XYZ file of C-alpha atoms in Angstrom:
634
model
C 0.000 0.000 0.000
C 1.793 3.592 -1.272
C 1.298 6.134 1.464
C 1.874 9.236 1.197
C 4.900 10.716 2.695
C 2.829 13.228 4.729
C 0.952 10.555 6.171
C 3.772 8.482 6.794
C 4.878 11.714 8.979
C 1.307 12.348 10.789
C 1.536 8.238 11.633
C 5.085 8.269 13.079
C 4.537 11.319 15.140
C 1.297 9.162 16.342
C 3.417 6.131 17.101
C 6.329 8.053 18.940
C 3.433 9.728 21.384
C 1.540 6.748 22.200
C 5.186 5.433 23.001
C 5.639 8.464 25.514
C 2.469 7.984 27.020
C 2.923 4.195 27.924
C 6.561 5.205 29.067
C 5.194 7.989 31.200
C 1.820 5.986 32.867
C 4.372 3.022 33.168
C 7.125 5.408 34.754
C 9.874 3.838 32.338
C 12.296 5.756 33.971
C 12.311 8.687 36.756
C 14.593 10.679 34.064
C 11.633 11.509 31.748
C 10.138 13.180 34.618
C 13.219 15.484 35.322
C 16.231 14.790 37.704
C 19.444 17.124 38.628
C 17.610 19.225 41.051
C 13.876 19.368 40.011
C 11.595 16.210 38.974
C 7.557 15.483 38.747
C 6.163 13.576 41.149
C 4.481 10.596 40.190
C 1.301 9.434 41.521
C -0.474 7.198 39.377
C -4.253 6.667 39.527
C -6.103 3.252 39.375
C -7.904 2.908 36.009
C -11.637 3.314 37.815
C -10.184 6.589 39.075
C -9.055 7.668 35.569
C -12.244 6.348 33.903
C -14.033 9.905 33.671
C -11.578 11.373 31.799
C -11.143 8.429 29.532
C -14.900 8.705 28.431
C -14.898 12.466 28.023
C -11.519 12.384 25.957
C -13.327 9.962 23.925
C -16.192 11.828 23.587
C -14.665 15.116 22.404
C -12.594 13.362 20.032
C -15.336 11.231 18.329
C -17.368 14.211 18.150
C -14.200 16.681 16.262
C -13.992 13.547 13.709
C -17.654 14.025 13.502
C -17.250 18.154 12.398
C -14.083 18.026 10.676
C -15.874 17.659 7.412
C -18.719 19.041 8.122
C -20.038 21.982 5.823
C -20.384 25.126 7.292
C -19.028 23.449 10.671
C -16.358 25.721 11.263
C -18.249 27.844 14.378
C -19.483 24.960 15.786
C -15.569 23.340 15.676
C -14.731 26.466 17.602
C -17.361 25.511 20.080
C -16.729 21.932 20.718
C -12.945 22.681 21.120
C -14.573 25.501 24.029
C -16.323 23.280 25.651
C -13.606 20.286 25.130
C -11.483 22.549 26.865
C -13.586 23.491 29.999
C -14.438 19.628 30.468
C -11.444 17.798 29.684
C -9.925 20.384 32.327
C -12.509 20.052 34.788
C -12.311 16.314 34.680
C -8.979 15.881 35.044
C -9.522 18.129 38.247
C -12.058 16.042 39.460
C -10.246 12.455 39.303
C -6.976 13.805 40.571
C -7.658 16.151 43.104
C -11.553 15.665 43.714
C -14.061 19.106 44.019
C -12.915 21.082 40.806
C -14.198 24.354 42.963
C -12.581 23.501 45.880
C -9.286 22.908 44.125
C -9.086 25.852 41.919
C -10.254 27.885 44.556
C -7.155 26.569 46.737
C -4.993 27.165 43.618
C -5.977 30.914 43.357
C -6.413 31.864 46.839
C -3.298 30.084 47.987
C 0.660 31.039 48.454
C 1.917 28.078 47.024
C -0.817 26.844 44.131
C -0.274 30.475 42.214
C 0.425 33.281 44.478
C -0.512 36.526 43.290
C -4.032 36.563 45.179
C -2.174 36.166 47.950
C 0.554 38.483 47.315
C -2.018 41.360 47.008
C -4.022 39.999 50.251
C -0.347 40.698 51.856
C 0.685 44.289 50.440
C 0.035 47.349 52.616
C -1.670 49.083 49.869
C -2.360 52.511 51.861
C 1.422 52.648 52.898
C 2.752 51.994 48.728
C 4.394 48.987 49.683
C 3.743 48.381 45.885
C 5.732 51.264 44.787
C 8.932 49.719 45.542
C 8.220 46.380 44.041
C 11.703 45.105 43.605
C 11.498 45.046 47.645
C 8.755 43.257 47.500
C 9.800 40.782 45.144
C 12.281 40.034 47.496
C 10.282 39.958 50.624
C 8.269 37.569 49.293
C 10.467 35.057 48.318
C 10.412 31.678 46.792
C 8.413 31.205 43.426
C 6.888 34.842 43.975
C 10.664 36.275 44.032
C 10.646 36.449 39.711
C 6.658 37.670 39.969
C 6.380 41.053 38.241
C 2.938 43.308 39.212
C 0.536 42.823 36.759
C -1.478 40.148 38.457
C -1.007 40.957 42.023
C -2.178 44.604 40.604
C -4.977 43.052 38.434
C -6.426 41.372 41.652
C -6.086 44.390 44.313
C -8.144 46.534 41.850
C -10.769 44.079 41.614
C -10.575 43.706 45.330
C -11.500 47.885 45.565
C -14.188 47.186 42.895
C -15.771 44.778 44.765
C -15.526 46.053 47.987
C -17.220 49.298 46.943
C -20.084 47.258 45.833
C -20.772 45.418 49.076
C -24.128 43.427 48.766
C -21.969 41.725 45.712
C -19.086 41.281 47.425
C -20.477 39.813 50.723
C -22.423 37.845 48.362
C -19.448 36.341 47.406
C -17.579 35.681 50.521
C -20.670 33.618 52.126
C -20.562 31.696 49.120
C -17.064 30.917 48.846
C -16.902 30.379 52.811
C -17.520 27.286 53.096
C -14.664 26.174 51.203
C -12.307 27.319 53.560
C -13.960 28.456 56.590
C -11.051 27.560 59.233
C -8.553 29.407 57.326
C -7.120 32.149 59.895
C -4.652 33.554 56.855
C -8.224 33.793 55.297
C -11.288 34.809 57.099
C -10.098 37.820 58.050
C -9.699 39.098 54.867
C -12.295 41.726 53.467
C -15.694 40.143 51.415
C -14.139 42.244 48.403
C -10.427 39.932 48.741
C -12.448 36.821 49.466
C -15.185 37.590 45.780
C -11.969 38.687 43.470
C -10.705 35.007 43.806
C -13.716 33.949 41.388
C -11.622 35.651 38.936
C -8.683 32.912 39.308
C -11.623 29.930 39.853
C -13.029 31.165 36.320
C -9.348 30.094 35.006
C -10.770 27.351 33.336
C -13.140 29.430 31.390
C -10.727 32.374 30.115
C -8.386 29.350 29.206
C -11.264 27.926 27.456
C -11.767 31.001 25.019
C -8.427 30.778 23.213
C -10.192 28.647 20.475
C -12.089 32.032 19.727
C -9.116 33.680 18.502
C -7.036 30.433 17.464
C -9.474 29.619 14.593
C -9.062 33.395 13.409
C -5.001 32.997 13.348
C -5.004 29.419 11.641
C -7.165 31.132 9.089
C -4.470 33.394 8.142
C -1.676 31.085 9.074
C -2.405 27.538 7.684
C -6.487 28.323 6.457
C -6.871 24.589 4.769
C -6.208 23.520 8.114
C -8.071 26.239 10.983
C -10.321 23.754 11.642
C -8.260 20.889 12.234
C -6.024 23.003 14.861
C -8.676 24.520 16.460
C -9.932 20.890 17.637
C -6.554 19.900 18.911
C -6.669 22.256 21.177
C -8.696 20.797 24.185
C -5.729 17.681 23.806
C -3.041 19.912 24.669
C -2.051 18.256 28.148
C -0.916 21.148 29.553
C -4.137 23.270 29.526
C -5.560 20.266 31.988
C -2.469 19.802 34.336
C -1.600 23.666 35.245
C -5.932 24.576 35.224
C -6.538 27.091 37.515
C -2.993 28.877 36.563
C -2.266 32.112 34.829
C -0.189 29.788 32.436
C -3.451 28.597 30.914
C -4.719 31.853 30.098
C -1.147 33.210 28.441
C -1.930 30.875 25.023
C -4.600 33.334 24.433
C -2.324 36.397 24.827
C 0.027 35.119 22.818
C -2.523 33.895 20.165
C -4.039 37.398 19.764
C -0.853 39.299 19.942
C 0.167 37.108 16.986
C -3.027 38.065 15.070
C -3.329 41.225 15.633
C 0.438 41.942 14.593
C -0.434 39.610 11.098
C -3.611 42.273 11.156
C -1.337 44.780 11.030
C 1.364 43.287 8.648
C -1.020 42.277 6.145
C -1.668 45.552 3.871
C 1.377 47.074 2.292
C 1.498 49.781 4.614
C 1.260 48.943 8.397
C -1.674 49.475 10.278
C -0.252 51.266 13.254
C -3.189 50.571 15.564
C -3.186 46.943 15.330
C 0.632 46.654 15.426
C 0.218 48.850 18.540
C -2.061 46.850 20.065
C -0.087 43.270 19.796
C 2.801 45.476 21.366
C 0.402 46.513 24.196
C -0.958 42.878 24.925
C 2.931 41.357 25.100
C 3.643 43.933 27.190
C 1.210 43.301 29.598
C 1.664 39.508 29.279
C 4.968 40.404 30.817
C 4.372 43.125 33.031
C 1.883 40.053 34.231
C 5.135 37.197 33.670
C 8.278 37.357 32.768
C 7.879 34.106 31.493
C 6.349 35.718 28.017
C 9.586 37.812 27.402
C 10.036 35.080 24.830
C 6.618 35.877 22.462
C 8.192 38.749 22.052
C 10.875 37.020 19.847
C 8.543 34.943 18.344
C 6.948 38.122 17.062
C 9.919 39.391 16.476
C 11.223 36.544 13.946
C 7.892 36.276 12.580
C 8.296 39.606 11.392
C 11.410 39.722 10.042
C 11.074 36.417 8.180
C 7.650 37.276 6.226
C 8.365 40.709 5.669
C 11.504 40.687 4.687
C 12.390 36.923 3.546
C 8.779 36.145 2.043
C 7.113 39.540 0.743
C 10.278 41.510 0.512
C 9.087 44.672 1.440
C 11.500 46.955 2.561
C 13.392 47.641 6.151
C 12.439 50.945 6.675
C 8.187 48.914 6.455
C 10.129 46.574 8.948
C 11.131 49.440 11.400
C 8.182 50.696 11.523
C 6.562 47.643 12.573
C 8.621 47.688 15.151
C 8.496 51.451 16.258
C 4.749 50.738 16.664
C 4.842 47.164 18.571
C 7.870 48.535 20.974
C 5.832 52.094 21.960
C 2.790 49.430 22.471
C 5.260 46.994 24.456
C 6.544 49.495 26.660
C 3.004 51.407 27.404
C 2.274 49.616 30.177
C 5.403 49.395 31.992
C 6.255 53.279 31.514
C 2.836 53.221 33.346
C 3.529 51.413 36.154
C 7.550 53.050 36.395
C 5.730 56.624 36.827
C 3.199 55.804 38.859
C 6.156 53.797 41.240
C 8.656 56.103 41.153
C 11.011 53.465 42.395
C 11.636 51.096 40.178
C 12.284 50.992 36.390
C 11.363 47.515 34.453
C 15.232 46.855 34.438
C 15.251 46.358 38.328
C 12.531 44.006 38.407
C 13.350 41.999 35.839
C 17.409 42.174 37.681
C 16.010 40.922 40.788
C 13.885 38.419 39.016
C 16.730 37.244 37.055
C 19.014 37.432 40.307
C 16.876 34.877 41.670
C 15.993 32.676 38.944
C 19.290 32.698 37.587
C 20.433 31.566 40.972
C 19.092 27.944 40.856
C 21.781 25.728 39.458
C 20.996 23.483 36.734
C 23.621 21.637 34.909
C 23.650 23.020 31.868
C 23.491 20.162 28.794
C 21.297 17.776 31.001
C 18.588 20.683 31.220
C 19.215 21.519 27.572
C 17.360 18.777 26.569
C 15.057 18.328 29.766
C 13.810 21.446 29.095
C 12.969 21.020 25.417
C 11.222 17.505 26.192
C 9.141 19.221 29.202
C 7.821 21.491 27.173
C 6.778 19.075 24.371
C 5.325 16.670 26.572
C 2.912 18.738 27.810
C 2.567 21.373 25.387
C 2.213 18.223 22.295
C 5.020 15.663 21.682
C 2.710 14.552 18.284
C 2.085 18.155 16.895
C 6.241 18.756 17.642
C 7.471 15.235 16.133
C 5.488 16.993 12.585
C 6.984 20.094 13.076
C 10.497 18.628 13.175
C 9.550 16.302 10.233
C 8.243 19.181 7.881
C 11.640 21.149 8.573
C 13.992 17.764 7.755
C 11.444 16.960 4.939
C 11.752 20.608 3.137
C 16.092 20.593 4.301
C 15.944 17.119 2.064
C 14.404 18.294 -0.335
C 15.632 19.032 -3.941
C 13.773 21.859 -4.308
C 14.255 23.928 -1.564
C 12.532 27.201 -2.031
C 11.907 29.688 0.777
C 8.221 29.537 -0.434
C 7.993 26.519 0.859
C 9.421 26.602 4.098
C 7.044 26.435 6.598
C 6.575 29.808 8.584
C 5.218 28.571 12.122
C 7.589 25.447 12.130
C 10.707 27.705 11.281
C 9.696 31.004 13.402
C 8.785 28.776 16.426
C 11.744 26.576 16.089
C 14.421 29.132 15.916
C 12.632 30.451 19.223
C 12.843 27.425 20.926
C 16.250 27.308 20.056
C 17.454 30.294 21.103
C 15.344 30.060 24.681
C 16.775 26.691 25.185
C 20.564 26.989 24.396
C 20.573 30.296 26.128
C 20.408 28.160 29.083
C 17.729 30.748 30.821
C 15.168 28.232 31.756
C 15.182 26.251 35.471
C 12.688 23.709 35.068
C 8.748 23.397 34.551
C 9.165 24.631 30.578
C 5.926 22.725 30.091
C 4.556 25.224 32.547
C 6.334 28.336 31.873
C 6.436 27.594 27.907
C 2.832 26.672 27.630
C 2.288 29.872 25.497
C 3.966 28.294 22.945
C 1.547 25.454 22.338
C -0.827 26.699 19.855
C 1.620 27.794 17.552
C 2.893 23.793 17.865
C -0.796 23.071 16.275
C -0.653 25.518 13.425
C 3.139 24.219 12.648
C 1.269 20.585 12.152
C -1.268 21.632 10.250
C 0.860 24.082 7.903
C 3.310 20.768 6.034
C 4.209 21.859 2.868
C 1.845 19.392 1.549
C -0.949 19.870 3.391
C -0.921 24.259 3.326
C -3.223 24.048 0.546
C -4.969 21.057 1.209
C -7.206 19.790 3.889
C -6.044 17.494 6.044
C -8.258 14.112 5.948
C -10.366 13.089 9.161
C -7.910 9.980 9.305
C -4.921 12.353 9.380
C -6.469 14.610 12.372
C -6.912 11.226 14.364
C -3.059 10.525 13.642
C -2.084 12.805 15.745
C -5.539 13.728 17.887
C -5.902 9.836 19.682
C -2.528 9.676 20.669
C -2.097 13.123 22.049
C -5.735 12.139 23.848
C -3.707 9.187 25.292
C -0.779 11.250 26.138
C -3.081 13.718 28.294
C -4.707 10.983 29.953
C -1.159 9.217 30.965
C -0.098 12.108 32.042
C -2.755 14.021 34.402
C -3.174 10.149 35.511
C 0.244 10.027 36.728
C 1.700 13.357 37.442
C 0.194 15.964 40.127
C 1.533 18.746 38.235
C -0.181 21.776 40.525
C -0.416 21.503 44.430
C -1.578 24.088 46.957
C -1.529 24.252 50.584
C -5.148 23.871 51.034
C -7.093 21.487 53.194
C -10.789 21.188 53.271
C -11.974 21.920 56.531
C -13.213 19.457 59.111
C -16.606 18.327 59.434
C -18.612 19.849 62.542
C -17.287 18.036 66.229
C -20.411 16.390 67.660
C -20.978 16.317 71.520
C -23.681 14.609 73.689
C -25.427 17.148 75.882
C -28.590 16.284 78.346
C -29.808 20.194 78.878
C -32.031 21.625 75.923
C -31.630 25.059 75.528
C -33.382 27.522 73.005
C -30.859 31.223 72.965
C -30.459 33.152 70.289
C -27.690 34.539 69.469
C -27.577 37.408 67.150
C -25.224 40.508 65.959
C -26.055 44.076 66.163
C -27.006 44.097 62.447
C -29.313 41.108 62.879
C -26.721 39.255 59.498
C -25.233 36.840 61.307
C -27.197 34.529 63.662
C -27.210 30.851 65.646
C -28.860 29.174 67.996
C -27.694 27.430 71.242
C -29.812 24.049 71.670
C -27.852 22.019 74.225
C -25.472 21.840 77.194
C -23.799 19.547 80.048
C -21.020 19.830 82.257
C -19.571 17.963 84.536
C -16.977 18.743 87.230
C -13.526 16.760 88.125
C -11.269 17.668 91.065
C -9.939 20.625 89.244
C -11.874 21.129 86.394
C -15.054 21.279 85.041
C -15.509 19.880 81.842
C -18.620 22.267 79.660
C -20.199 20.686 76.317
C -21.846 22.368 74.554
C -24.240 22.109 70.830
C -25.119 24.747 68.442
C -26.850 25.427 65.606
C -25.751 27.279 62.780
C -28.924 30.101 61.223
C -27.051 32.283 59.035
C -24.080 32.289 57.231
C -21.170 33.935 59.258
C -18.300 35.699 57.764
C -17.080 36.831 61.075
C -14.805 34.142 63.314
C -16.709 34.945 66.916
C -14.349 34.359 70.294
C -16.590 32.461 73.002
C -15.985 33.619 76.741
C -17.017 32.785 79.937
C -16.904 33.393 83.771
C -17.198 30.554 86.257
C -19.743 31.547 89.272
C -19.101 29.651 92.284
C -22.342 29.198 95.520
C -19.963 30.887 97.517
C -19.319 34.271 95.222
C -16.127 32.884 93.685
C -15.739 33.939 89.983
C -13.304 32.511 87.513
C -12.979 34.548 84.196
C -12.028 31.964 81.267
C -9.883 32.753 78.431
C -12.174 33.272 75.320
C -11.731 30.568 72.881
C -12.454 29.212 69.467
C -15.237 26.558 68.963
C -13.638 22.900 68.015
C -10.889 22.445 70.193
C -7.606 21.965 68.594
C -9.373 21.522 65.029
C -10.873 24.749 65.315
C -14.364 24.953 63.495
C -14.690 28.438 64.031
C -18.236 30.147 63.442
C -17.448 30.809 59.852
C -18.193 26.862 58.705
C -21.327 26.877 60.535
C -23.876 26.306 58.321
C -27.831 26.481 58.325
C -29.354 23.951 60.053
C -26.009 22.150 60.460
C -25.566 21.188 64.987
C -21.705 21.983 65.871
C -20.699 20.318 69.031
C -18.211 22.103 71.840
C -16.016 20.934 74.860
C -13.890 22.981 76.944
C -11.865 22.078 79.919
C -11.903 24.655 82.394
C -9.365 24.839 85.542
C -10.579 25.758 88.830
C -7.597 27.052 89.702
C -8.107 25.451 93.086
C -11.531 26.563 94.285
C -13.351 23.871 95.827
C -17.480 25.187 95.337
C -20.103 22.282 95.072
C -21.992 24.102 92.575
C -21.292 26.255 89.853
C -22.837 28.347 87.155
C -21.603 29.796 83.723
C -22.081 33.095 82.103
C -21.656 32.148 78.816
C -21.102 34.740 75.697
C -20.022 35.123 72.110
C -17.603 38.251 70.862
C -16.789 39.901 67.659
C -20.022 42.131 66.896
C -17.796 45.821 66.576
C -21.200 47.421 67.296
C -21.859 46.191 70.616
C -20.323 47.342 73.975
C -17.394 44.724 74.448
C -18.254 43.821 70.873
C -20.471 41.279 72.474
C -23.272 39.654 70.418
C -27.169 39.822 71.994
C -28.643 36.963 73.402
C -32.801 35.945 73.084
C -34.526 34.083 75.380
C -37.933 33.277 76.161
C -36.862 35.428 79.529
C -35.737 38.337 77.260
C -32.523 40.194 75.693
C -29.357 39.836 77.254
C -25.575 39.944 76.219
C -25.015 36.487 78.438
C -26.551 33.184 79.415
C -26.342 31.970 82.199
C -25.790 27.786 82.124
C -26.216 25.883 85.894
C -26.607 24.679 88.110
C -23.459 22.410 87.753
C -22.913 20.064 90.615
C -20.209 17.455 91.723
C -23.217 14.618 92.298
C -24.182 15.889 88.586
């Protein structure tokens, strides 16, 4: 059987990525997950486990085959590979790490899963802490040493938005509450902090729009083909791993600031305004992450090689492409070095580098490390074509510039350059992910195929086994961690007294009930229980106090405390409805009554005298109840 030498190509680069997904799922070796100082973990699911995201893969690919071909199907390609993207990402969350929420909430909202929410939760903004950024940088440490402003900025602005709208924002804290109610770093933080971290939960989402603007690009860029790279997207293993990440949302920064420059390239004279524009959006990619310094070189050779090389229009064209992307690169950063005063772009990106630079990697094993990280989760099968399309046109006798791929050359030399510079220190299938769409139009753009479509058989070439590769690889690496724990379920106690007090703030928000107590009383302590109910949602963490009442006028004042004992279940996780049990060991301190009574009360209502909340009973309004008596017969 003759088959075509473009095929032969699409079914190699199939074979070589089902290979690399057995190795990986199998864990081969520990070497193809890193080694020399940094190295995945791996964690391999049972198959049950990984079923889900099995029968959703297979889903979303039978039903691309289904609209490859299709007439007229070219919208609703753009909107399967959407909604391929949101599932296959919220799946993967699900079997590895359980409640998608949950997780991506702990991803934005905590120091080690991403870090800027929690950078700007940290920042004295009314001092200008921010001003001096570099400092910052620094104080911060760790991953969030080499973090520029942009995000940390992007989320205390939203913050003031939201907090000047405050039935929204409260809105939003009570319903994001729950999922981390015993969080002391946390529930103190304004409703306004705890709303703007929908933003980062909505990753998925903003991730999930980049086929929008991909199918627009692959029309210009390899048009026989827009469709067929637009549905590879959602397979991209990457987009699944780091969900919930700012790295899923740079592909479409880098995917419009592409177009928009080819929008502005395309006429004989530049269009400033677009040209401007794909400046402005790299610039605040970076002024985001210096981790997209390098789309700026893509653009860059991009330029240069289809200006110049292909339509040969002249350099002074060229300069002024680049006048009008560098005053749109720099916009944003000129911005932010006024309104500082302290630092210029050159000192954060020295103390970045100071850092980053810092972490020793030997040099020739990361070399190629870092270019296999990158393809494996950015796509091994879409990177074996590239690098077949450039040997196949180097081999050829005919080698005219013509047909030279564009994407596979441009985004080769890049990769090139950002790997033998020897600038990367590990995760380049994070930090790179950018790159990844222009891997799909480099597949699609073979110097066979730029004309023609590719056939539904060729698509599932290279679509099945980068579905496999996904699935080995969110099945056996946990590529994103935060510190995050959900919170305990409600301590239960036993109590024989029914009670029926209210207890309620100032402002009549935040209410619950008390519905049971016992006690009973050692040699030198007495031992309260208590059981409460939750009413209303609480987004303030009340202190419980007490004073001891002895028969013969002895008082003991008790240290306020936190429901929950040492697993604190503070007020904020009490729900509706939900009964929250209490025990607290009391000293005596050596007083020797028979019977004792407690004055019981809950704190933390800033409009009350002693910010104490009020108390209903059927005797009336009080700030205390009083529990007792409490005997040593019982």
């Amino acid at each position: 059987m003759n088959i075509p030498r473009h095929t032969r190509i699409f079914i190699l680069a199939g074979v070589v990525t089902l290979i690399a997904a057995l190795a990986i799922r199998i864990d081969v070796s520990e070497w193809l997950r890193g080694g020399f100082g940094w190295r995945w973990e791996y964690v391999p699911l049972d198959l049950l486990r990984s079923l889900p995201l099995l029968a959703v893969l297979l889903v979303y690919v039978a039903g691309a085959y289904a609209l490859l071909k299709r007439a007229n199907g070219g919208r609703l390609a753009v909107v399967w590979s959407m909604l391929g993207t949101l599932f296959v990402t919220l799946v993967a969350i699900a079997i590895r790490d359980g409640d998608p929420l949950f997780e991506l909430f702990a991803r934005t909202a905590s120091q080690l899963g991403t870090g800027p929410h929690w950078v700007a939760t940290h920042i004295d903004w009314a001092s200008g802490e921010w001003r001096n950024w570099a400092a910052e940088m620094v104080r911060f440490g760790g991953h969030l040493n080499n973090l520029p402003p942009g995000s940390v900025l992007w989320y205390a602005w939203l913050t003031d938005v939201l907090d000047g709208i405050p039935a929204l924002a409260r809105a939003g804290q009570q319903a994001l509450m729950p999922l981390q109610c015993n969080n002391y770093d946390l529930i103190y933080d304004t409703p306004g902090q705890w709303t703007s971290t929908i933003f980062g939960i909505l990753m998925p989402i903003w991730a999930a729009l980049t086929p929008v603007a991909l199918f627009a690009l692959a029309k210009r860029t390899a048009p026989a083909n827009a469709r067929a790279v637009v549905l590879w997207y959602p397979l991209i293993p990457g987009l699944a791993a780091f969900a919930g990440t700012w790295n899923t949302l740079y592909p479409l920064i880098a995917v419009c600031a592409l177009l928009l420059l080819i929008v502005g390239c395309q006429r004989e004279s530049p269009r400033p305004l677009a040209i401007f524009v794909s400046g402005l959006l790299t610039g605040i990619g970076i002024f985001i992450n210096f981790a997209l310094v390098p789309l700026g070189l893509l653009l860059g050779l991009w330029v240069l090689w289809r200006q110049i090389v292909i339509k040969r229009r002249r350099i002074v064209q060229v300069i002024l492409i680049g006048i009008y992307y560098t005053l749109g690169l720099v916009t944003v950063w000129i911005g932010f070095w006024i309104a500082s005063v302290h630092n210029t772009p050159f000192d954060l990106l020295s103390t970045a580098m100071s850092f980053h630079l810092g972490i020793d990697r030997p040099y020739g094993f990361w070399a190629i490390m870092h270019t296999w990280d990158w393809l494996l989760w950015g796509g091994l099968a879409f990177a074996v074509v590239l690098i077949a399309n450039l040997g196949r046109w180097l081999a050829a006798k005919d080698r005219s510039l013509a047909t030279l791929p564009s994407m596979s050359l441009v985004l080769a030399l890049t990769m090139m350059i950002m790997v033998f510079s020897g600038t990367a220190r590990g995760e380049t299938g994070r930090v790179w992910l950018f790159f990844a769409p222009f891997l799909l139009i480099a597949a699609a753009e073979s110097p066979r195929t730029s004309g023609q479509p590719l056939t539904k058989r060729e698509w599932l070439w290279l679509g099945i086994p980068q579905a496999a590769l996904l699935a080995a690889l969110i099945t056996s690496i946990p590529a994103v961690s935060a510190d995050f724990r959900p919170p305990p379920t409600a301590p239960q106690v036993t109590t024989s007294h029914d009670v029926d007090a209210l207890f309620v703030n100032q402002a009549e928000t935040e209410s619950f009930r008390l519905i049971g107590w016992d006690a009973s009383l050692t040699d030198d302590s007495l031992i309260l229980r208590l059981n409460w109910q939750g009413v209303t949602p609480s987004t303030t963490p009340l202190w419980f106090g007490a004073v001891l009442v002895g028969d013969g006028s002895e008082t003991i004042p008790v240290d306020a405390w936190q429901p929950g004992g040492a697993s604190r279940y503070p007020t904020t996780c009490w729900r509706a409805g939900s009964v929250i049990g209490d025990e607290i060991t009391i000293p005596l301190d050596g007083h020797q009554a028979e019977t004792w009574w407690v004055s019981l009360a809950a704190f933390g209502d800033p409009a009350q005298p002693e910010g104490r909340l009020n108390v209903r009973t059927d005797g009336g309004e009080d700030t205390q109840i009083g529990l007792g008596p409490i005997t040593r017969d019982g």
